[in-house]
CSV table of C-alpha atoms in Angstrom, one decimal:
chain,number,residue,atom,x,y,z
A,1,MET,CA,4.7,13.5,-17.8
A,2,HIS,CA,7.3,10.9,-18.5
A,3,GLY,CA,4.4,9.0,-20.3
A,4,GLY,CA,6.0,5.2,-19.2
A,5,PRO,CA,8.1,3.2,-17.0
A,6,VAL,CA,11.7,4.4,-15.7
A,7,PRO,CA,14.2,1.9,-16.7
A,8,PHE,CA,15.7,0.4,-14.3
A,9,ALA,CA,19.2,1.7,-14.3
A,10,ARG,CA,17.6,4.8,-14.5
A,11,ARG,CA,15.3,3.8,-11.1
A,12,VAL,CA,18.0,3.0,-9.2
A,13,ALA,CA,20.1,6.3,-9.5
A,14,VAL,CA,16.8,8.1,-8.9
A,15,TRP,CA,16.3,6.0,-5.8
A,16,ASP,CA,19.7,6.4,-4.6
A,17,ALA,CA,19.8,10.3,-5.4
A,18,ALA,CA,16.1,11.0,-3.5
A,19,LEU,CA,17.5,9.1,-0.3
A,20,ASN,CA,20.6,10.7,-0.3
A,21,ALA,CA,18.7,14.1,-0.4
A,22,VAL,CA,16.0,13.3,2.0
A,23,ARG,CA,19.0,12.4,4.5
A,24,ALA,CA,20.9,15.3,3.9
A,25,TYR,CA,18.2,17.9,4.6
A,26,LEU,CA,17.0,16.2,7.9
A,27,ARG,CA,20.4,15.9,9.1
A,28,ALA,CA,21.2,19.3,8.3
A,29,ALA,CA,17.9,20.2,9.8
A,30,GLY,CA,19.3,18.8,13.0
A,31,MET,CA,17.3,15.2,13.2
A,32,LEU,CA,18.9,11.9,14.0
A,33,GLU,CA,17.8,9.1,11.8
A,34,VAL,CA,16.1,5.9,14.0
A,35,SER,CA,15.0,2.6,12.8
A,36,THR,CA,11.9,1.3,14.6
A,37,PRO,CA,10.7,-2.7,13.9
A,38,ILE,CA,8.0,-3.3,10.8
A,39,ARG,CA,6.5,-5.9,13.2
A,40,VAL,CA,4.8,-4.2,16.1
A,41,ALA,CA,2.3,-5.6,18.8
A,42,ALA,CA,-0.4,-2.9,17.8
A,43,PRO,CA,-0.7,-0.4,15.0
A,44,ALA,CA,-2.2,3.2,15.3
A,45,ILE,CA,-5.8,2.5,15.0
A,46,GLU,CA,-7.5,4.3,12.1
A,47,PRO,CA,-10.8,3.7,10.6
A,48,TYR,CA,-10.1,2.3,6.7
A,49,ILE,CA,-6.5,1.5,7.6
A,50,ASP,CA,-5.8,-2.2,7.8
A,51,PRO,CA,-2.7,-3.7,8.9
A,52,ILE,CA,-1.5,-7.0,7.9
A,53,ALA,CA,-1.3,-9.8,10.4
A,54,ALA,CA,2.2,-11.2,11.1
A,55,PRO,CA,1.7,-13.2,14.1
A,56,PRO,CA,2.1,-12.6,17.0
A,57,GLY,CA,1.5,-9.1,16.0
A,58,TYR,CA,1.4,-7.1,12.7
A,59,LEU,CA,3.5,-5.3,9.9
A,60,ALA,CA,3.6,-1.9,10.8
A,61,THR,CA,1.1,0.7,8.8
A,62,SER,CA,3.4,3.5,10.0
A,63,PRO,CA,6.5,3.9,12.8
A,64,GLU,CA,4.5,6.6,14.5
A,65,LEU,CA,4.0,5.1,17.6
A,66,ALA,CA,7.5,3.3,18.3
A,67,MET,CA,9.0,7.0,17.4
A,68,LYS,CA,6.7,8.8,19.8
A,69,ARG,CA,7.9,6.4,22.5
A,70,LEU,CA,11.5,7.4,21.4
A,71,LEU,CA,10.8,11.0,21.5
A,72,ALA,CA,8.8,10.5,25.3
A,73,ARG,CA,12.3,9.0,26.5
A,74,GLY,CA,14.3,11.9,25.4
A,75,SER,CA,15.6,11.2,21.8
A,76,GLY,CA,15.2,14.9,20.2
A,77,PRO,CA,14.1,15.7,16.8
A,78,ILE,CA,14.1,12.1,14.8
A,79,PHE,CA,13.4,11.4,11.4
A,80,GLN,CA,13.0,7.5,9.9
A,81,LEU,CA,12.7,6.0,6.5
A,82,SER,CA,10.7,3.0,6.7
A,83,HIS,CA,8.9,0.4,4.9
A,84,VAL,CA,5.1,-0.1,5.9
A,85,PHE,CA,2.4,-2.4,4.9
A,86,ARG,CA,-1.4,-1.6,4.5
A,87,GLN,CA,-4.0,-4.5,3.5
A,88,ALA,CA,-5.6,-4.2,0.3
A,89,GLU,CA,-4.1,-0.8,-0.7
A,90,ARG,CA,-3.7,-1.4,-4.4
A,91,GLY,CA,-3.7,0.8,-7.4
A,92,ASP,CA,-1.5,3.4,-9.8
A,93,ARG,CA,-1.0,5.6,-6.3
A,94,HIS,CA,-1.4,2.8,-3.7
A,95,SER,CA,0.9,0.0,-2.6
A,96,GLU,CA,0.6,-2.5,0.2
A,97,GLU,CA,3.9,-2.0,0.9
A,98,PHE,CA,5.5,1.3,0.5
A,99,HIS,CA,8.4,3.9,1.8
A,100,LEU,CA,7.1,6.2,4.3
A,101,LEU,CA,9.5,9.1,5.7
A,102,GLU,CA,8.5,10.4,8.9
A,103,TRP,CA,9.8,13.0,11.2
A,104,TYR,CA,9.5,15.0,14.4
A,105,ARG,CA,10.4,18.4,15.5
A,106,LEU,CA,10.5,19.4,19.4
A,107,GLY,CA,7.9,22.8,19.3
A,108,GLY,CA,4.3,23.2,18.2
A,109,GLU,CA,4.6,25.1,15.2
A,110,LEU,CA,3.0,23.2,12.1
A,111,ALA,CA,4.4,25.7,9.7
A,112,GLU,CA,8.0,24.3,10.4
A,113,VAL,CA,7.2,20.6,9.4
A,114,GLU,CA,5.1,22.1,6.1
A,115,ALA,CA,8.2,24.0,5.3
A,116,ASP,CA,10.0,20.8,5.9
A,117,VAL,CA,7.7,19.4,3.0
A,118,GLU,CA,8.9,21.9,1.0
A,119,ALA,CA,12.2,21.6,1.4
A,120,VAL,CA,12.1,18.2,0.9
A,121,VAL,CA,10.1,17.7,-2.4
A,122,ALA,CA,12.6,20.5,-3.8
A,123,ALA,CA,15.3,18.5,-2.8
A,124,VAL,CA,14.1,15.4,-4.5
A,125,PHE,CA,13.1,17.2,-7.5
A,126,ALA,CA,16.5,18.6,-8.0
A,127,ALA,CA,18.0,15.2,-6.8
A,128,VAL,CA,16.4,13.7,-10.5
A,129,GLY,CA,16.8,16.8,-12.4
A,130,ALA,CA,13.3,17.9,-12.1
A,131,GLU,CA,11.3,21.3,-11.7
A,132,PRO,CA,9.5,21.3,-8.1
A,133,PRO,CA,6.2,23.4,-7.4
A,134,THR,CA,7.0,27.0,-8.3
A,135,ARG,CA,5.2,28.0,-4.6
A,136,TRP,CA,2.9,26.9,-2.1
A,137,LEU,CA,-0.2,27.9,-0.6
A,138,ARG,CA,-1.8,27.3,2.6
A,139,VAL,CA,-5.5,27.0,3.1
A,140,ASP,CA,-7.6,26.0,6.1
A,141,PHE,CA,-10.0,23.3,5.6
A,142,PHE,CA,-13.5,25.6,6.7
A,143,SER,CA,-12.9,28.2,4.2
A,144,LEU,CA,-12.0,26.0,1.3
A,145,PHE,CA,-15.3,23.8,2.3
A,146,GLU,CA,-17.2,26.9,2.0
A,147,ARG,CA,-15.6,28.1,-1.1
A,148,THR,CA,-16.4,25.0,-2.9
A,149,SER,CA,-19.5,24.0,-1.5
A,150,GLY,CA,-21.2,27.2,-0.4
A,151,VAL,CA,-21.4,25.8,3.3
A,152,ALA,CA,-20.0,27.2,6.5
A,153,LEU,CA,-19.1,24.3,9.6
A,154,ARG,CA,-17.9,25.0,12.9
A,155,GLY,CA,-16.0,21.4,13.1
A,156,ASP,CA,-18.5,20.0,16.1
A,157,GLU,CA,-21.5,19.6,13.9
A,158,ASP,CA,-23.1,15.9,15.1
A,159,ASP,CA,-24.2,13.6,12.2
A,160,GLU,CA,-27.8,15.2,12.1
A,161,ALA,CA,-26.5,18.7,12.1
A,162,LEU,CA,-24.3,17.9,9.2
A,163,ARG,CA,-26.9,16.0,7.3
A,164,SER,CA,-29.1,19.2,7.6
A,165,VAL,CA,-26.5,21.7,6.4
A,166,VAL,CA,-24.9,20.0,3.5
A,167,GLY,CA,-26.2,20.4,0.0
A,168,PRO,CA,-28.0,17.7,-2.0
A,169,ALA,CA,-25.0,16.2,-3.8
A,170,LEU,CA,-23.0,15.5,-1.0
A,171,ARG,CA,-26.1,14.4,0.9
A,172,ALA,CA,-26.5,11.6,-1.4
A,173,MET,CA,-22.8,10.7,-1.6
A,174,VAL,CA,-22.6,10.5,2.2
A,175,TRP,CA,-26.0,9.4,3.4
A,176,ASP,CA,-28.5,8.4,0.7
A,177,GLY,CA,-28.8,4.6,0.8
A,178,ARG,CA,-25.8,3.9,3.4
A,179,PRO,CA,-26.6,1.8,6.1
A,180,GLY,CA,-24.2,0.5,8.9
A,181,PRO,CA,-22.6,3.1,11.2
A,182,LEU,CA,-24.4,5.9,9.7
A,183,THR,CA,-27.5,4.3,11.5
A,184,SER,CA,-26.0,3.1,14.3
A,185,PRO,CA,-27.6,3.6,17.8
A,186,ASP,CA,-24.3,5.0,19.0
A,187,ALA,CA,-24.2,8.8,18.5
A,188,GLU,CA,-20.2,8.8,18.7
A,189,ILE,CA,-20.4,6.3,15.9
A,190,ARG,CA,-22.4,8.0,13.7
A,191,SER,CA,-20.9,11.2,14.0
A,192,LEU,CA,-17.6,9.7,13.6
A,193,ALA,CA,-18.6,7.9,10.5
A,194,ALA,CA,-20.4,11.1,8.8
A,195,TRP,CA,-17.3,13.4,9.2
A,196,THR,CA,-15.2,10.5,7.7
A,197,ALA,CA,-17.6,10.0,4.5
A,198,LEU,CA,-18.2,13.5,4.4
A,199,PHE,CA,-14.5,14.4,3.9
A,200,SER,CA,-13.9,11.5,1.5
A,201,ALA,CA,-17.0,12.4,-0.5
A,202,TRP,CA,-16.0,16.2,-0.5
A,203,SER,CA,-12.7,15.3,-1.5
A,204,ASP,CA,-13.8,13.6,-4.4
A,205,LEU,CA,-16.6,16.0,-5.6
A,206,HIS,CA,-14.8,19.6,-4.7
A,207,LEU,CA,-11.1,18.9,-3.2
A,208,ASP,CA,-9.4,16.8,-6.1
A,209,PRO,CA,-10.9,19.2,-9.0
A,210,TRP,CA,-9.5,22.4,-6.9
A,211,LEU,CA,-5.8,20.8,-6.5
A,212,SER,CA,-6.1,19.9,-10.5
A,213,ARG,CA,-6.5,23.6,-11.1
A,214,GLN,CA,-3.4,24.4,-9.1
A,215,VAL,CA,-0.9,23.7,-11.4
A,216,GLY,CA,2.5,23.9,-10.5
A,217,VAL,CA,1.6,25.0,-6.8
A,218,GLY,CA,2.2,23.0,-3.9
A,219,VAL,CA,-0.9,23.1,-1.1
A,220,HIS,CA,-1.1,22.7,2.5
A,221,LEU,CA,-4.5,22.0,3.6
A,222,GLY,CA,-5.0,22.4,7.3
A,223,GLU,CA,-7.1,23.1,10.4
A,224,PHE,CA,-9.6,20.3,10.0
A,225,PRO,CA,-12.4,19.7,11.7
A,226,ALA,CA,-12.0,18.4,15.4
A,227,ALA,CA,-13.6,15.3,14.9
A,228,LEU,CA,-11.0,14.5,12.3
A,229,ALA,CA,-8.1,15.0,14.8
A,230,ALA,CA,-6.8,11.2,14.7
A,231,LEU,CA,-3.7,11.8,16.7
A,232,ALA,CA,-3.3,15.5,16.8
A,233,GLN,CA,-4.3,17.9,19.4
A,234,ARG,CA,-7.5,20.0,19.1
A,235,SER,CA,-8.7,23.6,20.3
A,236,GLN,CA,-11.3,26.3,19.6
A,237,LYS,CA,-10.5,29.0,17.2
A,238,ASP,CA,-12.6,31.6,15.6
A,239,GLY,CA,-15.6,29.7,16.8
A,240,ARG,CA,-14.8,26.4,15.5
A,241,ALA,CA,-13.6,23.5,16.8
A,242,VAL,CA,-10.2,22.6,15.2
A,243,ALA,CA,-7.9,19.9,14.7
A,244,HIS,CA,-4.2,20.8,14.4
A,245,ARG,CA,-3.1,19.2,11.3
A,246,VAL,CA,-2.4,19.4,7.8
A,247,GLU,CA,-2.1,17.6,4.5
A,248,SER,CA,0.2,18.3,1.8
A,249,HIS,CA,-0.3,17.9,-1.9
A,250,VAL,CA,1.6,18.4,-5.1
A,251,ALA,CA,0.5,17.9,-8.7
A,252,GLY,CA,-2.9,17.1,-7.0
A,253,VAL,CA,-1.4,14.0,-5.2
A,254,GLU,CA,-1.5,13.8,-1.4
A,255,LEU,CA,2.2,13.6,-0.2
A,256,ALA,CA,2.0,13.8,3.6
A,257,ASN,CA,-0.1,14.2,6.7
A,258,GLY,CA,1.3,16.1,10.0
A,259,TYR,CA,-0.2,16.7,13.3
A,260,LEU,CA,0.4,18.9,16.3
A,261,GLU,CA,0.9,15.5,18.3
A,262,LEU,CA,-1.7,14.9,21.2
A,263,ARG,CA,-0.1,14.1,24.2
A,264,ASP,CA,-2.8,13.3,26.7
A,265,PRO,CA,-3.1,9.5,27.0
A,266,ALA,CA,-6.7,9.2,28.3
A,267,GLU,CA,-7.9,11.2,25.3
A,268,GLN,CA,-6.1,9.2,22.9
A,269,ARG,CA,-7.4,6.1,24.6
A,270,ARG,CA,-11.0,7.2,24.1
A,271,ARG,CA,-10.1,8.2,20.5
A,272,PHE,CA,-8.9,4.9,19.8
A,273,ALA,CA,-11.9,3.2,21.4
A,274,ALA,CA,-14.3,5.2,19.2
A,275,VAL,CA,-12.3,4.2,15.9
A,276,ASN,CA,-12.4,0.9,17.0
A,277,ALA,CA,-16.0,1.0,17.6
A,278,LEU,CA,-16.6,2.5,13.9
A,279,ARG,CA,-14.6,-0.3,12.6
A,280,GLY,CA,-16.8,-2.8,14.3
A,281,ALA,CA,-19.6,-1.2,12.7
A,282,LEU,CA,-18.5,-1.2,9.3
A,283,GLY,CA,-17.4,-4.9,9.6
A,284,GLN,CA,-13.7,-4.4,9.9
A,285,ALA,CA,-11.3,-6.3,12.6
A,286,VAL,CA,-11.2,-4.5,16.0
A,287,LEU,CA,-7.7,-3.8,16.8
A,288,PRO,CA,-5.7,-4.0,19.9
A,289,LEU,CA,-4.6,-1.0,21.8
A,290,ASP,CA,-0.9,-0.3,22.3
A,291,GLU,CA,-0.7,-0.1,25.8
A,292,ASP,CA,3.1,0.7,26.1
A,293,PHE,CA,2.4,3.5,23.7
A,294,LEU,CA,-0.3,5.0,25.8
A,295,ARG,CA,1.6,4.9,29.1
A,296,GLU,CA,4.5,6.7,27.7
A,297,LEU,CA,2.5,9.2,25.7
A,298,GLY,CA,2.4,11.4,28.7
A,299,GLY,CA,6.0,12.0,28.5
A,300,LEU,CA,5.9,13.0,25.1
A,301,PRO,CA,7.2,16.7,24.7
A,302,LEU,CA,5.8,19.5,22.4
A,303,THR,CA,6.1,17.9,19.1
A,304,THR,CA,5.1,18.5,15.5
A,305,GLY,CA,5.3,15.4,13.1
A,306,MET,CA,4.8,14.8,9.3
A,307,ALA,CA,4.8,11.6,7.2
A,308,LEU,CA,5.5,11.6,3.7
A,309,GLY,CA,5.0,8.8,1.0
A,310,LEU,CA,8.2,8.5,-0.6
A,311,ASP,CA,7.3,6.5,-3.5
A,312,ARG,CA,4.8,9.1,-4.4
A,313,LEU,CA,7.3,12.1,-4.3
A,314,ILE,CA,9.7,10.4,-6.6
A,315,MET,CA,6.9,9.2,-8.9
A,316,LEU,CA,6.0,13.0,-9.4
A,317,ALA,CA,9.6,13.9,-9.5
A,318,CYS,CA,10.1,11.6,-12.3
A,319,GLY,CA,6.9,12.7,-14.1
A,320,CYS,CA,5.2,9.7,-14.1
A,321,THR,CA,1.6,8.6,-12.7
A,322,ARG,CA,1.8,5.4,-11.5
A,323,LEU,CA,4.0,3.9,-8.7
A,324,ASP,CA,4.8,0.7,-10.9
A,325,ASP,CA,6.8,2.9,-13.2
A,326,ILE,CA,9.4,3.9,-10.7
A,327,SER,CA,9.2,1.0,-8.1
A,328,LEU,CA,12.4,-1.3,-7.3
A,329,ALA,CA,9.8,-3.9,-5.5
A,330,LEU,CA,11.4,-7.0,-7.7
A,331,GLY,CA,10.2,-10.1,-6.2
A,332,ALA,CA,7.3,-8.7,-4.2
A,333,PRO,CA,4.3,-10.8,-3.9
């Protein structure tokens, strides 16, 4: 690791090289660059991501909804390098404002956007004179969960079934002494809360240590449980309820999240409503629905998308452990 902050003259050169490398790769892959507003009427609704209010709307937590509307209007493959904002995200690897690289390909193969992640990582590492991961692994959630915890899941268990099958360590982290949505009278809220909390607890207890042992290897974690689909399509596969999404990791750090994109407006509305109900049970603000997005979602072509945290990628390429070590955010609050 670098061991400290990168000098500012070097930081500027690094960011310039990384931005050029990213744009060169995605343009060569046939994508057009777009720029959508950073202030939006309504953000994508997620359980633990809080937008920053900017009346009469919000600062965008991602450009996802706006980019999908462009796709629905016939844009073809597109990418964007955007500033995004998430309230109260602070830490060595978190910031309330950061750069999100988001891109969309036409077609239904997540393997294509996973290959893009590998190429973008390699391009940025090369641009700053560093060695990228030597190889990449793809592992599905269900296999890795069973391998690390000893429990086989179907992906459609309700909260009571989950509680009965997981081991005592995970049970204690998720359920013991945890009031609120896990004891809600609404079964859907309980199940969504249980799956969300279980994934977080499993990540802390099992996934993160496993990732830390994959030295020099990038990892794509795919085929999530259906309950964690968010804005991804679902299906039945090998007797399991699967969400077609993937998370990509380098050096134990989550870099990117991708979906085979959901195109059903009624189902997306139902999912947003369920997450809003969970947010309410958690004491978080209930967020408005983006009705314009929902109206246009039915016109979205078969699409895969990926969002990658560029600040984290540059941090890793520079051998640093803190975003502050490579940040150019002079004058930020």
